[in-house]
mmCIF file of N, CA and C and ligand atoms in Angstrom:
data_model
loop_
_atom_site.group_PDB
_atom_site.id
_atom_site.type_symbol
_atom_site.label_atom_id
_atom_site.label_comp_id
_atom_site.label_asym_id
_atom_site.label_seq_id
_atom_site.Cartn_x
_atom_site.Cartn_y
_atom_site.Cartn_z
ATOM 1 N N MET C 1 -55.296 39.995 -48.814
ATOM 2 C CA MET C 1 -55.621 38.659 -48.498
ATOM 3 C C MET C 1 -56.650 38.122 -49.283
ATOM 4 N N HIS C 2 -56.394 37.096 -50.016
ATOM 5 C CA HIS C 2 -57.564 36.598 -50.900
ATOM 6 C C HIS C 2 -57.982 35.138 -50.380
ATOM 7 N N ILE C 3 -59.389 34.917 -50.501
ATOM 8 C CA ILE C 3 -60.084 33.804 -49.827
ATOM 9 C C ILE C 3 -60.936 33.192 -50.976
ATOM 10 N N LEU C 4 -60.785 32.027 -51.321
ATOM 11 C CA LEU C 4 -61.650 31.094 -52.295
ATOM 12 C C LEU C 4 -62.732 30.518 -51.422
ATOM 13 N N VAL C 5 -63.935 30.757 -52.032
ATOM 14 C CA VAL C 5 -65.147 30.404 -51.360
ATOM 15 C C VAL C 5 -65.739 29.212 -52.268
ATOM 16 N N LEU C 6 -65.757 27.959 -51.848
ATOM 17 C CA LEU C 6 -66.389 26.872 -52.602
ATOM 18 C C LEU C 6 -67.562 26.563 -52.095
ATOM 19 N N ASN C 7 -68.599 26.273 -53.056
ATOM 20 C CA ASN C 7 -69.887 25.682 -52.871
ATOM 21 C C ASN C 7 -69.997 24.455 -53.717
ATOM 22 N N GLY C 8 -70.310 23.306 -53.049
ATOM 23 C CA GLY C 8 -70.519 21.932 -53.739
ATOM 24 C C GLY C 8 -72.042 21.741 -54.366
ATOM 25 N N PRO C 9 -72.401 20.444 -54.568
ATOM 26 C CA PRO C 9 -73.449 20.169 -55.468
ATOM 27 C C PRO C 9 -74.733 20.548 -54.850
ATOM 28 N N ASN C 10 -75.549 20.905 -55.826
ATOM 29 C CA ASN C 10 -76.972 21.381 -55.492
ATOM 30 C C ASN C 10 -76.985 22.816 -54.769
ATOM 31 N N LEU C 11 -75.986 23.343 -54.343
ATOM 32 C CA LEU C 11 -76.201 24.771 -53.772
ATOM 33 C C LEU C 11 -76.483 25.774 -54.798
ATOM 34 N N ASN C 12 -76.341 25.386 -56.173
ATOM 35 C CA ASN C 12 -76.927 26.217 -57.107
ATOM 36 C C ASN C 12 -78.244 26.265 -57.001
ATOM 37 N N MET C 13 -79.133 25.331 -56.358
ATOM 38 C CA MET C 13 -80.553 25.208 -56.286
ATOM 39 C C MET C 13 -81.103 25.878 -55.139
ATOM 40 N N LEU C 14 -80.162 26.684 -54.341
ATOM 41 C CA LEU C 14 -80.649 27.390 -52.956
ATOM 42 C C LEU C 14 -81.703 28.215 -53.501
ATOM 43 N N GLY C 15 -82.882 28.369 -52.795
ATOM 44 C CA GLY C 15 -84.033 29.030 -53.179
ATOM 45 C C GLY C 15 -85.204 28.205 -53.400
ATOM 46 N N ILE C 16 -84.817 27.202 -54.025
ATOM 47 C CA ILE C 16 -85.870 26.195 -54.665
ATOM 48 C C ILE C 16 -85.752 24.996 -53.828
ATOM 49 N N ARG C 17 -84.503 24.510 -53.379
ATOM 50 C CA ARG C 17 -84.202 23.413 -52.765
ATOM 51 C C ARG C 17 -84.502 23.188 -51.295
ATOM 52 N N GLU C 18 -85.401 22.262 -50.832
ATOM 53 C CA GLU C 18 -85.698 22.013 -49.483
ATOM 54 C C GLU C 18 -85.531 23.449 -48.608
ATOM 55 N N PRO C 19 -86.429 24.406 -48.665
ATOM 56 C CA PRO C 19 -86.460 25.558 -48.101
ATOM 57 C C PRO C 19 -86.531 25.402 -46.526
ATOM 58 N N GLU C 20 -87.179 24.255 -46.047
ATOM 59 C CA GLU C 20 -87.219 23.925 -44.575
ATOM 60 C C GLU C 20 -85.692 23.803 -43.973
ATOM 61 N N HIS C 21 -84.692 23.423 -44.816
ATOM 62 C CA HIS C 21 -83.410 23.245 -44.333
ATOM 63 C C HIS C 21 -82.524 24.554 -44.868
ATOM 64 N N TYR C 22 -82.804 24.938 -46.004
ATOM 65 C CA TYR C 22 -81.924 25.933 -46.576
ATOM 66 C C TYR C 22 -82.524 27.395 -46.767
ATOM 67 N N GLY C 23 -83.573 27.652 -46.425
ATOM 68 C CA GLY C 23 -84.283 28.880 -46.546
ATOM 69 C C GLY C 23 -84.832 29.496 -48.144
ATOM 70 N N THR C 24 -85.073 30.514 -48.358
ATOM 71 C CA THR C 24 -85.549 30.763 -49.563
ATOM 72 C C THR C 24 -84.649 31.762 -50.379
ATOM 73 N N GLN C 25 -83.472 31.957 -49.797
ATOM 74 C CA GLN C 25 -82.733 32.874 -50.532
ATOM 75 C C GLN C 25 -81.689 32.011 -51.514
ATOM 76 N N THR C 26 -81.295 32.738 -52.533
ATOM 77 C CA THR C 26 -80.534 31.955 -53.713
ATOM 78 C C THR C 26 -79.158 32.100 -53.283
ATOM 79 N N LEU C 27 -78.502 31.428 -54.380
ATOM 80 C CA LEU C 27 -76.901 31.414 -54.270
ATOM 81 C C LEU C 27 -76.321 32.781 -54.628
ATOM 82 N N ALA C 28 -77.212 33.405 -55.514
ATOM 83 C CA ALA C 28 -76.679 34.984 -55.862
ATOM 84 C C ALA C 28 -76.902 35.670 -54.499
ATOM 85 N N ASP C 29 -77.814 35.503 -53.898
ATOM 86 C CA ASP C 29 -78.084 36.275 -52.659
ATOM 87 C C ASP C 29 -76.780 36.091 -51.641
ATOM 88 N N LEU C 30 -76.456 34.909 -51.435
ATOM 89 C CA LEU C 30 -75.457 34.215 -50.668
ATOM 90 C C LEU C 30 -74.145 35.031 -51.175
ATOM 91 N N ILE C 31 -73.812 35.030 -52.295
ATOM 92 C CA ILE C 31 -72.634 35.466 -52.958
ATOM 93 C C ILE C 31 -72.658 36.912 -52.484
ATOM 94 N N ALA C 32 -73.631 37.496 -52.766
ATOM 95 C CA ALA C 32 -73.676 39.119 -52.555
ATOM 96 C C ALA C 32 -73.367 39.420 -51.086
ATOM 97 N N MET C 33 -73.885 38.603 -50.107
ATOM 98 C CA MET C 33 -73.534 38.575 -48.624
ATOM 99 C C MET C 33 -72.122 38.504 -48.502
ATOM 100 N N ILE C 34 -71.560 37.548 -49.144
ATOM 101 C CA ILE C 34 -70.153 37.143 -49.001
ATOM 102 C C ILE C 34 -69.377 38.283 -49.449
ATOM 103 N N GLU C 35 -69.667 38.768 -50.536
ATOM 104 C CA GLU C 35 -68.796 39.901 -51.054
ATOM 105 C C GLU C 35 -68.777 41.025 -50.282
ATOM 106 N N ALA C 36 -69.856 41.375 -49.756
ATOM 107 C CA ALA C 36 -70.183 42.591 -48.796
ATOM 108 C C ALA C 36 -69.329 42.416 -47.709
ATOM 109 N N GLU C 37 -69.234 41.253 -46.978
ATOM 110 C CA GLU C 37 -68.561 40.957 -45.837
ATOM 111 C C GLU C 37 -67.030 41.130 -46.076
ATOM 112 N N ALA C 38 -66.713 40.415 -47.258
ATOM 113 C CA ALA C 38 -65.233 40.504 -47.689
ATOM 114 C C ALA C 38 -64.825 42.001 -47.870
ATOM 115 N N GLN C 39 -65.749 42.901 -48.364
ATOM 116 C CA GLN C 39 -65.226 44.280 -48.687
ATOM 117 C C GLN C 39 -64.979 44.876 -47.277
ATOM 118 N N ARG C 40 -66.090 44.706 -46.234
ATOM 119 C CA ARG C 40 -65.827 45.083 -44.971
ATOM 120 C C ARG C 40 -64.696 44.706 -44.344
ATOM 121 N N LEU C 41 -64.229 43.479 -44.565
ATOM 122 C CA LEU C 41 -62.986 42.927 -43.835
ATOM 123 C C LEU C 41 -61.815 43.140 -44.565
ATOM 124 N N GLY C 42 -61.988 43.876 -45.740
ATOM 125 C CA GLY C 42 -60.720 44.229 -46.526
ATOM 126 C C GLY C 42 -60.052 43.276 -47.227
ATOM 127 N N VAL C 43 -60.872 42.122 -47.572
ATOM 128 C CA VAL C 43 -60.132 41.026 -48.243
ATOM 129 C C VAL C 43 -60.799 40.879 -49.816
ATOM 130 N N THR C 44 -60.216 40.041 -50.626
ATOM 131 C CA THR C 44 -60.781 39.662 -51.884
ATOM 132 C C THR C 44 -61.287 38.272 -51.897
ATOM 133 N N VAL C 45 -62.327 38.009 -52.600
ATOM 134 C CA VAL C 45 -63.041 36.683 -52.663
ATOM 135 C C VAL C 45 -63.189 36.127 -54.153
ATOM 136 N N GLU C 46 -63.006 34.982 -54.367
ATOM 137 C CA GLU C 46 -63.602 34.342 -55.564
ATOM 138 C C GLU C 46 -64.408 33.384 -55.103
ATOM 139 N N CYS C 47 -65.740 33.379 -55.549
ATOM 140 C CA CYS C 47 -66.788 32.313 -55.154
ATOM 141 C C CYS C 47 -66.919 31.627 -56.336
ATOM 142 N N TYR C 48 -67.016 30.202 -56.030
ATOM 143 C CA TYR C 48 -67.217 29.113 -57.085
ATOM 144 C C TYR C 48 -68.126 27.813 -56.526
ATOM 145 N N GLN C 49 -68.961 27.586 -57.533
ATOM 146 C CA GLN C 49 -69.893 26.626 -57.157
ATOM 147 C C GLN C 49 -69.818 25.606 -58.301
ATOM 148 N N SER C 50 -69.844 24.263 -57.896
ATOM 149 C CA SER C 50 -69.634 23.156 -58.959
ATOM 150 C C SER C 50 -70.617 21.836 -58.326
ATOM 151 N N ASN C 51 -71.059 21.100 -59.315
ATOM 152 C CA ASN C 51 -71.848 19.890 -58.991
ATOM 153 C C ASN C 51 -70.775 18.707 -59.002
ATOM 154 N N HIS C 52 -69.570 19.083 -59.447
ATOM 155 C CA HIS C 52 -68.675 17.908 -59.632
ATOM 156 C C HIS C 52 -67.399 17.939 -58.813
ATOM 157 N N GLU C 53 -67.166 16.754 -58.269
ATOM 158 C CA GLU C 53 -66.053 16.540 -57.315
ATOM 159 C C GLU C 53 -64.820 16.875 -57.750
ATOM 160 N N GLY C 54 -64.480 16.334 -58.847
ATOM 161 C CA GLY C 54 -63.226 16.693 -59.503
ATOM 162 C C GLY C 54 -62.844 18.263 -59.737
ATOM 163 N N ASP C 55 -64.056 18.929 -60.273
ATOM 164 C CA ASP C 55 -64.021 20.390 -60.475
ATOM 165 C C ASP C 55 -63.395 21.017 -59.119
ATOM 166 N N LEU C 56 -64.103 20.506 -57.949
ATOM 167 C CA LEU C 56 -63.786 21.132 -56.680
ATOM 168 C C LEU C 56 -62.277 20.868 -56.299
ATOM 169 N N VAL C 57 -61.838 19.576 -56.704
ATOM 170 C CA VAL C 57 -60.540 19.285 -56.186
ATOM 171 C C VAL C 57 -59.509 20.168 -57.086
ATOM 172 N N ASP C 58 -59.873 20.303 -58.478
ATOM 173 C CA ASP C 58 -59.020 21.053 -59.271
ATOM 174 C C ASP C 58 -58.981 22.620 -58.705
ATOM 175 N N LYS C 59 -60.067 23.046 -58.369
ATOM 176 C CA LYS C 59 -60.021 24.555 -57.700
ATOM 177 C C LYS C 59 -59.246 24.518 -56.631
ATOM 178 N N ILE C 60 -59.179 23.580 -55.808
ATOM 179 C CA ILE C 60 -58.377 23.554 -54.359
ATOM 180 C C ILE C 60 -56.836 23.683 -54.872
ATOM 181 N N GLN C 61 -56.684 22.816 -55.676
ATOM 182 C CA GLN C 61 -55.087 22.525 -56.185
ATOM 183 C C GLN C 61 -54.732 23.978 -56.841
ATOM 184 N N ALA C 62 -55.619 24.550 -57.597
ATOM 185 C CA ALA C 62 -55.219 25.831 -58.419
ATOM 186 C C ALA C 62 -55.181 26.828 -57.413
ATOM 187 N N ALA C 63 -55.541 26.663 -56.247
ATOM 188 C CA ALA C 63 -55.551 27.743 -55.101
ATOM 189 C C ALA C 63 -54.155 27.843 -54.557
ATOM 190 N N TYR C 64 -53.390 26.651 -54.892
ATOM 191 C CA TYR C 64 -52.055 26.678 -54.004
ATOM 192 C C TYR C 64 -51.178 27.936 -54.468
ATOM 193 N N GLY C 65 -50.655 28.424 -53.567
ATOM 194 C CA GLY C 65 -49.805 29.751 -53.848
ATOM 195 C C GLY C 65 -50.638 30.979 -54.268
ATOM 196 N N LYS C 66 -51.785 30.917 -54.378
ATOM 197 C CA LYS C 66 -52.642 31.906 -54.870
ATOM 198 C C LYS C 66 -53.663 32.474 -53.604
ATOM 199 N N ALA C 67 -54.372 31.428 -53.051
ATOM 200 C CA ALA C 67 -55.271 31.909 -52.128
ATOM 201 C C ALA C 67 -54.602 31.807 -50.632
ATOM 202 N N ASP C 68 -54.992 32.678 -49.732
ATOM 203 C CA ASP C 68 -54.507 32.568 -48.195
ATOM 204 C C ASP C 68 -55.385 31.726 -47.414
ATOM 205 N N GLY C 69 -56.808 31.476 -47.996
ATOM 206 C CA GLY C 69 -57.626 30.824 -47.200
ATOM 207 C C GLY C 69 -58.779 30.126 -48.127
ATOM 208 N N ILE C 70 -59.370 29.214 -47.742
ATOM 209 C CA ILE C 70 -60.534 28.534 -48.407
ATOM 210 C C ILE C 70 -61.769 28.446 -47.291
ATOM 211 N N LEU C 71 -62.801 28.894 -47.928
ATOM 212 C CA LEU C 71 -64.160 28.571 -47.199
ATOM 213 C C LEU C 71 -64.878 27.608 -47.962
ATOM 214 N N ILE C 72 -65.234 26.433 -47.287
ATOM 215 C CA ILE C 72 -65.952 25.403 -48.270
ATOM 216 C C ILE C 72 -67.116 25.019 -47.642
ATOM 217 N N ASN C 73 -68.231 24.958 -48.454
ATOM 218 C CA ASN C 73 -69.595 23.921 -48.051
ATOM 219 C C ASN C 73 -69.354 23.012 -48.978
ATOM 220 N N PRO C 74 -68.974 21.767 -48.813
ATOM 221 C CA PRO C 74 -68.833 20.774 -49.659
ATOM 222 C C PRO C 74 -70.136 19.996 -50.019
ATOM 223 N N ALA C 75 -71.235 20.518 -49.346
ATOM 224 C CA ALA C 75 -72.557 19.864 -49.629
ATOM 225 C C ALA C 75 -72.476 18.527 -49.242
ATOM 226 N N ALA C 76 -73.093 17.605 -50.204
ATOM 227 C CA ALA C 76 -73.158 16.112 -49.962
ATOM 228 C C ALA C 76 -71.710 15.592 -49.958
ATOM 229 N N TYR C 77 -70.786 16.167 -50.544
ATOM 230 C CA TYR C 77 -69.412 15.586 -50.886
ATOM 231 C C TYR C 77 -68.701 15.711 -49.314
ATOM 232 N N THR C 78 -69.423 16.416 -48.395
ATOM 233 C CA THR C 78 -69.058 16.375 -47.155
ATOM 234 C C THR C 78 -68.795 15.074 -46.438
ATOM 235 N N HIS C 79 -69.957 14.233 -46.921
ATOM 236 C CA HIS C 79 -70.129 13.071 -46.266
ATOM 237 C C HIS C 79 -69.474 11.963 -47.079
ATOM 238 N N THR C 80 -68.715 12.034 -48.280
ATOM 239 C CA THR C 80 -68.390 11.030 -48.979
ATOM 240 C C THR C 80 -66.896 11.067 -49.681
ATOM 241 N N SER C 81 -66.497 12.366 -49.537
ATOM 242 C CA SER C 81 -65.274 12.708 -50.385
ATOM 243 C C SER C 81 -63.905 12.600 -49.638
ATOM 244 N N VAL C 82 -63.132 11.644 -49.779
ATOM 245 C CA VAL C 82 -61.803 11.666 -49.147
ATOM 246 C C VAL C 82 -60.994 12.410 -50.216
ATOM 247 N N ALA C 83 -61.317 12.522 -51.601
ATOM 248 C CA ALA C 83 -60.597 13.482 -52.437
ATOM 249 C C ALA C 83 -60.503 14.857 -52.086
ATOM 250 N N LEU C 84 -61.633 15.465 -51.524
ATOM 251 C CA LEU C 84 -61.583 16.723 -51.135
ATOM 252 C C LEU C 84 -60.917 17.067 -49.896
ATOM 253 N N LEU C 85 -60.815 15.998 -49.086
ATOM 254 C CA LEU C 85 -60.104 15.973 -47.743
ATOM 255 C C LEU C 85 -58.418 15.914 -48.252
ATOM 256 N N ASP C 86 -58.210 15.176 -49.132
ATOM 257 C CA ASP C 86 -56.818 14.980 -49.493
ATOM 258 C C ASP C 86 -56.237 16.170 -50.249
ATOM 259 N N ALA C 87 -57.091 16.908 -51.049
ATOM 260 C CA ALA C 87 -56.899 18.070 -51.685
ATOM 261 C C ALA C 87 -56.427 19.423 -50.722
ATOM 262 N N VAL C 88 -57.264 19.579 -49.773
ATOM 263 C CA VAL C 88 -57.129 20.405 -48.707
ATOM 264 C C VAL C 88 -55.802 20.191 -47.907
ATOM 265 N N LYS C 89 -55.703 18.859 -47.616
ATOM 266 C CA LYS C 89 -54.262 18.545 -46.921
ATOM 267 C C LYS C 89 -53.157 18.612 -47.819
ATOM 268 N N ALA C 90 -53.292 18.444 -49.130
ATOM 269 C CA ALA C 90 -52.112 18.728 -50.175
ATOM 270 C C ALA C 90 -51.751 20.211 -50.159
ATOM 271 N N VAL C 91 -52.831 21.136 -50.404
ATOM 272 C CA VAL C 91 -52.428 22.420 -50.546
ATOM 273 C C VAL C 91 -51.916 23.235 -49.312
ATOM 274 N N GLN C 92 -52.389 22.566 -48.119
ATOM 275 C CA GLN C 92 -52.131 23.114 -46.842
ATOM 276 C C GLN C 92 -52.696 24.460 -46.584
ATOM 277 N N ILE C 93 -53.663 25.013 -47.162
ATOM 278 C CA ILE C 93 -54.169 26.380 -47.206
ATOM 279 C C ILE C 93 -55.253 26.272 -46.035
ATOM 280 N N PRO C 94 -55.147 27.228 -45.029
ATOM 281 C CA PRO C 94 -56.135 27.237 -43.844
ATOM 282 C C PRO C 94 -57.780 27.121 -44.447
ATOM 283 N N THR C 95 -58.411 26.239 -43.924
ATOM 284 C CA THR C 95 -59.662 26.027 -44.593
ATOM 285 C C THR C 95 -60.833 25.959 -43.568
ATOM 286 N N VAL C 96 -61.872 26.634 -43.583
ATOM 287 C CA VAL C 96 -63.055 26.583 -42.640
ATOM 288 C C VAL C 96 -64.087 25.733 -43.640
ATOM 289 N N GLU C 97 -64.734 24.945 -42.907
ATOM 290 C CA GLU C 97 -65.973 24.167 -43.349
ATOM 291 C C GLU C 97 -67.094 24.796 -42.986
ATOM 292 N N VAL C 98 -68.020 25.102 -43.747
ATOM 293 C CA VAL C 98 -69.424 25.592 -43.440
ATOM 294 C C VAL C 98 -70.455 24.973 -43.959
ATOM 295 N N HIS C 99 -71.703 24.832 -43.215
ATOM 296 C CA HIS C 99 -72.916 24.233 -43.567
ATOM 297 C C HIS C 99 -74.140 25.036 -43.146
ATOM 298 N N ILE C 100 -75.095 25.265 -44.069
ATOM 299 C CA ILE C 100 -76.195 26.092 -43.842
ATOM 300 C C ILE C 100 -77.046 25.515 -42.837
ATOM 301 N N SER C 101 -77.395 24.178 -42.891
ATOM 302 C CA SER C 101 -77.969 23.467 -41.781
ATOM 303 C C SER C 101 -76.992 22.872 -40.891
ATOM 304 N N ASP C 102 -77.624 22.296 -39.761
ATOM 305 C CA ASP C 102 -76.724 21.489 -39.203
ATOM 306 C C ASP C 102 -76.668 19.993 -39.474
ATOM 307 N N PRO C 103 -75.717 19.474 -40.242
ATOM 308 C CA PRO C 103 -75.988 17.962 -40.590
ATOM 309 C C PRO C 103 -75.869 16.976 -39.668
ATOM 310 N N ASP C 104 -75.289 17.445 -38.473
ATOM 311 C CA ASP C 104 -75.182 16.472 -37.372
ATOM 312 C C ASP C 104 -76.608 16.150 -36.619
ATOM 313 N N THR C 105 -77.619 16.940 -36.868
ATOM 314 C CA THR C 105 -78.879 16.847 -36.378
ATOM 315 C C THR C 105 -79.701 16.145 -37.369
ATOM 316 N N ARG C 106 -79.333 15.755 -38.558
ATOM 317 C CA ARG C 106 -80.184 15.108 -39.495
ATOM 318 C C ARG C 106 -79.893 13.727 -39.753
ATOM 319 N N ASP C 107 -80.002 13.366 -40.833
ATOM 320 C CA ASP C 107 -79.643 11.914 -41.138
ATOM 321 C C ASP C 107 -78.396 11.264 -40.551
ATOM 322 N N GLU C 108 -78.463 10.104 -40.258
ATOM 323 C CA GLU C 108 -77.254 9.454 -39.836
ATOM 324 C C GLU C 108 -76.088 9.731 -40.616
ATOM 325 N N PHE C 109 -76.167 9.411 -41.942
ATOM 326 C CA PHE C 109 -75.229 9.331 -42.879
ATOM 327 C C PHE C 109 -74.691 10.909 -43.035
ATOM 328 N N ARG C 110 -75.266 11.734 -42.437
ATOM 329 C CA ARG C 110 -74.764 13.307 -42.653
ATOM 330 C C ARG C 110 -73.919 13.627 -41.486
ATOM 331 N N LYS C 111 -73.749 12.544 -40.401
ATOM 332 C CA LYS C 111 -72.903 12.906 -39.371
ATOM 333 C C LYS C 111 -71.342 12.785 -39.463
ATOM 334 N N ILE C 112 -71.004 12.123 -40.487
ATOM 335 C CA ILE C 112 -69.648 12.038 -41.026
ATOM 336 C C ILE C 112 -69.197 13.091 -41.850
ATOM 337 N N SER C 113 -68.255 13.767 -41.474
ATOM 338 C CA SER C 113 -67.552 14.905 -42.403
ATOM 339 C C SER C 113 -66.095 14.617 -42.549
ATOM 340 N N TYR C 114 -65.639 14.068 -43.690
ATOM 341 C CA TYR C 114 -64.283 13.698 -44.101
ATOM 342 C C TYR C 114 -63.337 14.814 -44.003
ATOM 343 N N ILE C 115 -63.836 16.127 -44.652
ATOM 344 C CA ILE C 115 -63.035 17.284 -44.740
ATOM 345 C C ILE C 115 -62.543 17.905 -43.308
ATOM 346 N N ARG C 116 -63.550 17.657 -42.364
ATOM 347 C CA ARG C 116 -63.492 18.349 -41.017
ATOM 348 C C ARG C 116 -62.009 18.087 -40.592
ATOM 349 N N GLN C 117 -61.520 17.010 -40.533
ATOM 350 C CA GLN C 117 -60.160 16.765 -39.921
ATOM 351 C C GLN C 117 -59.112 17.746 -40.449
ATOM 352 N N ALA C 118 -59.336 18.408 -41.702
ATOM 353 C CA ALA C 118 -58.315 19.200 -42.309
ATOM 354 C C ALA C 118 -58.751 20.584 -42.068
ATOM 355 N N CYS C 119 -59.822 20.775 -41.451
ATOM 356 C CA CYS C 119 -60.093 22.405 -41.330
ATOM 357 C C CYS C 119 -59.942 22.875 -39.963
ATOM 358 N N ILE C 120 -59.619 24.140 -39.928
ATOM 359 C CA ILE C 120 -59.205 24.963 -38.510
ATOM 360 C C ILE C 120 -60.703 25.140 -38.034
ATOM 361 N N ALA C 121 -61.763 25.162 -38.585
ATOM 362 C CA ALA C 121 -63.168 25.404 -37.840
ATOM 363 C C ALA C 121 -64.128 24.892 -38.700
ATOM 364 N N THR C 122 -65.473 24.507 -38.042
ATOM 365 C CA THR C 122 -66.668 24.385 -38.748
ATOM 366 C C THR C 122 -67.674 25.144 -38.289
ATOM 367 N N VAL C 123 -68.486 25.731 -39.129
ATOM 368 C CA VAL C 123 -69.560 26.641 -38.837
ATOM 369 C C VAL C 123 -70.865 25.931 -39.364
ATOM 370 N N LYS C 124 -71.763 25.533 -38.570
ATOM 371 C CA LYS C 124 -73.053 24.823 -39.166
ATOM 372 C C LYS C 124 -74.271 25.247 -38.175
ATOM 373 N N GLY C 125 -75.342 25.030 -39.179
ATOM 374 C CA GLY C 125 -76.590 25.532 -38.562
ATOM 375 C C GLY C 125 -76.977 26.830 -38.304
ATOM 376 N N LYS C 126 -76.378 27.774 -38.999
ATOM 377 C CA LYS C 126 -76.482 28.996 -38.857
ATOM 378 C C LYS C 126 -76.970 29.878 -39.924
ATOM 379 N N GLY C 127 -77.353 29.031 -40.982
ATOM 380 C CA GLY C 127 -77.935 29.463 -42.357
ATOM 381 C C GLY C 127 -76.871 30.364 -43.043
ATOM 382 N N PHE C 128 -77.295 31.358 -43.819
ATOM 383 C CA PHE C 128 -76.331 32.156 -44.691
ATOM 384 C C PHE C 128 -75.244 32.833 -43.766
ATOM 385 N N PRO C 129 -75.723 33.508 -42.554
ATOM 386 C CA PRO C 129 -74.825 34.175 -41.694
ATOM 387 C C PRO C 129 -73.576 33.421 -41.261
ATOM 388 N N GLY C 130 -73.642 31.846 -41.379
ATOM 389 C CA GLY C 130 -72.588 31.249 -41.051
ATOM 390 C C GLY C 130 -71.399 31.300 -42.019
ATOM 391 N N TYR C 131 -71.685 31.744 -43.235
ATOM 392 C CA TYR C 131 -70.582 31.858 -44.275
ATOM 393 C C TYR C 131 -69.791 32.991 -43.744
ATOM 394 N N LEU C 132 -70.609 34.196 -43.206
ATOM 395 C CA LEU C 132 -69.860 35.357 -42.948
ATOM 396 C C LEU C 132 -69.181 35.097 -41.711
ATOM 397 N N GLU C 133 -69.629 34.294 -40.717
ATOM 398 C CA GLU C 133 -68.791 33.952 -39.560
ATOM 399 C C GLU C 133 -67.479 33.142 -39.939
ATOM 400 N N GLY C 134 -67.726 32.114 -40.886
ATOM 401 C CA GLY C 134 -66.611 31.309 -41.245
ATOM 402 C C GLY C 134 -65.653 32.337 -41.926
ATOM 403 N N LEU C 135 -65.784 33.389 -42.560
ATOM 404 C CA LEU C 135 -65.021 34.245 -43.383
ATOM 405 C C LEU C 135 -64.231 34.906 -42.363
ATOM 406 N N GLN C 136 -64.964 35.404 -41.139
ATOM 407 C CA GLN C 136 -64.243 36.131 -40.090
ATOM 408 C C GLN C 136 -63.196 35.230 -39.549
ATOM 409 N N ILE C 137 -63.574 33.993 -39.229
ATOM 410 C CA ILE C 137 -62.784 32.921 -38.336
ATOM 411 C C ILE C 137 -61.528 32.775 -39.276
ATOM 412 N N LEU C 138 -61.518 32.772 -40.652
ATOM 413 C CA LEU C 138 -60.555 32.363 -41.502
ATOM 414 C C LEU C 138 -59.553 33.598 -41.460
ATOM 415 N N VAL C 139 -60.079 34.910 -41.717
ATOM 416 C CA VAL C 139 -59.231 36.046 -41.671
ATOM 417 C C VAL C 139 -58.538 36.438 -40.498
ATOM 418 N N GLN C 140 -59.320 36.103 -39.293
ATOM 419 C CA GLN C 140 -58.442 36.367 -37.889
ATOM 420 C C GLN C 140 -57.274 35.274 -38.035
ATOM 421 N N HIS C 141 -57.712 34.112 -38.290
ATOM 422 C CA HIS C 141 -56.531 32.987 -38.335
ATOM 423 C C HIS C 141 -55.525 33.437 -38.956
ATOM 424 N N ILE C 142 -55.643 33.766 -40.369
ATOM 425 C CA ILE C 142 -54.503 34.220 -41.267
ATOM 426 C C ILE C 142 -53.856 35.494 -40.784
ATOM 427 N N LYS C 143 -54.489 36.345 -40.197
ATOM 428 C CA LYS C 143 -53.788 37.533 -39.678
ATOM 429 C C LYS C 143 -53.014 37.071 -38.458
ATOM 430 N N ASN C 144 -53.344 36.097 -37.759
ATOM 431 C CA ASN C 144 -52.671 35.747 -36.414
ATOM 432 C C ASN C 144 -51.435 34.779 -36.624
ATOM 433 N N ALA C 145 -51.648 34.332 -38.057
ATOM 434 C CA ALA C 145 -50.469 33.219 -38.310
ATOM 435 C C ALA C 145 -48.917 33.877 -38.519
HETATM 436 C C1 DQA F 1 -75.206 21.044 -46.489
HETATM 437 C C2 DQA F 1 -75.525 19.717 -45.607
HETATM 438 C C3 DQA F 1 -75.160 18.467 -46.558
HETATM 439 O O1 DQA F 1 -75.704 17.484 -45.761
HETATM 440 C C4 DQA F 1 -76.193 18.618 -47.640
HETATM 441 O O2 DQA F 1 -75.879 17.476 -48.646
HETATM 442 C C5 DQA F 1 -75.962 19.677 -48.578
HETATM 443 C C6 DQA F 1 -75.928 21.155 -47.837
HETATM 444 C C7 DQA F 1 -75.622 22.277 -45.762
HETATM 445 O O3 DQA F 1 -75.012 23.565 -46.153
HETATM 446 O O4 DQA F 1 -76.237 22.313 -44.663
HETATM 447 O O5 DQA F 1 -76.068 19.780 -49.721
HETATM 448 O O6 DQA F 1 -73.756 21.129 -46.590
#
């Protein structure tokens, strides 16, 4: 089983960026945690981060026929991107949305998630461990399919 893990804009700044929301650990720390969990679950992962919406769309399209699941933190594109929603709908790969913070309890404009309607689950407000929970949900879903 192969899972694509996508991180959107500014998540390369983890560790520096707004630690009150995102903590002090880095993207490299996050990827190490995800890779360890993937190994424990017996699946392979590719982790990719981009600050560019079109790059993320390209990556989702390229996963067609290759990845069994997608774990995505679209970051700010959560709240703006119909293109990411459409990409996930197009490839029909089971997808889980994850957020480090809980956007629903923050600014009003963060309460909208376009991608959510195409996702089998959302994990939010649980910090980095939320990615591990998202991975577990995805793997279980694919195994049950
Ligand atoms: C985020 C929440 C978003 O609102 C924000 O734009 C991010 C990160 C999170 O992981 O909590 O960049 O997706």
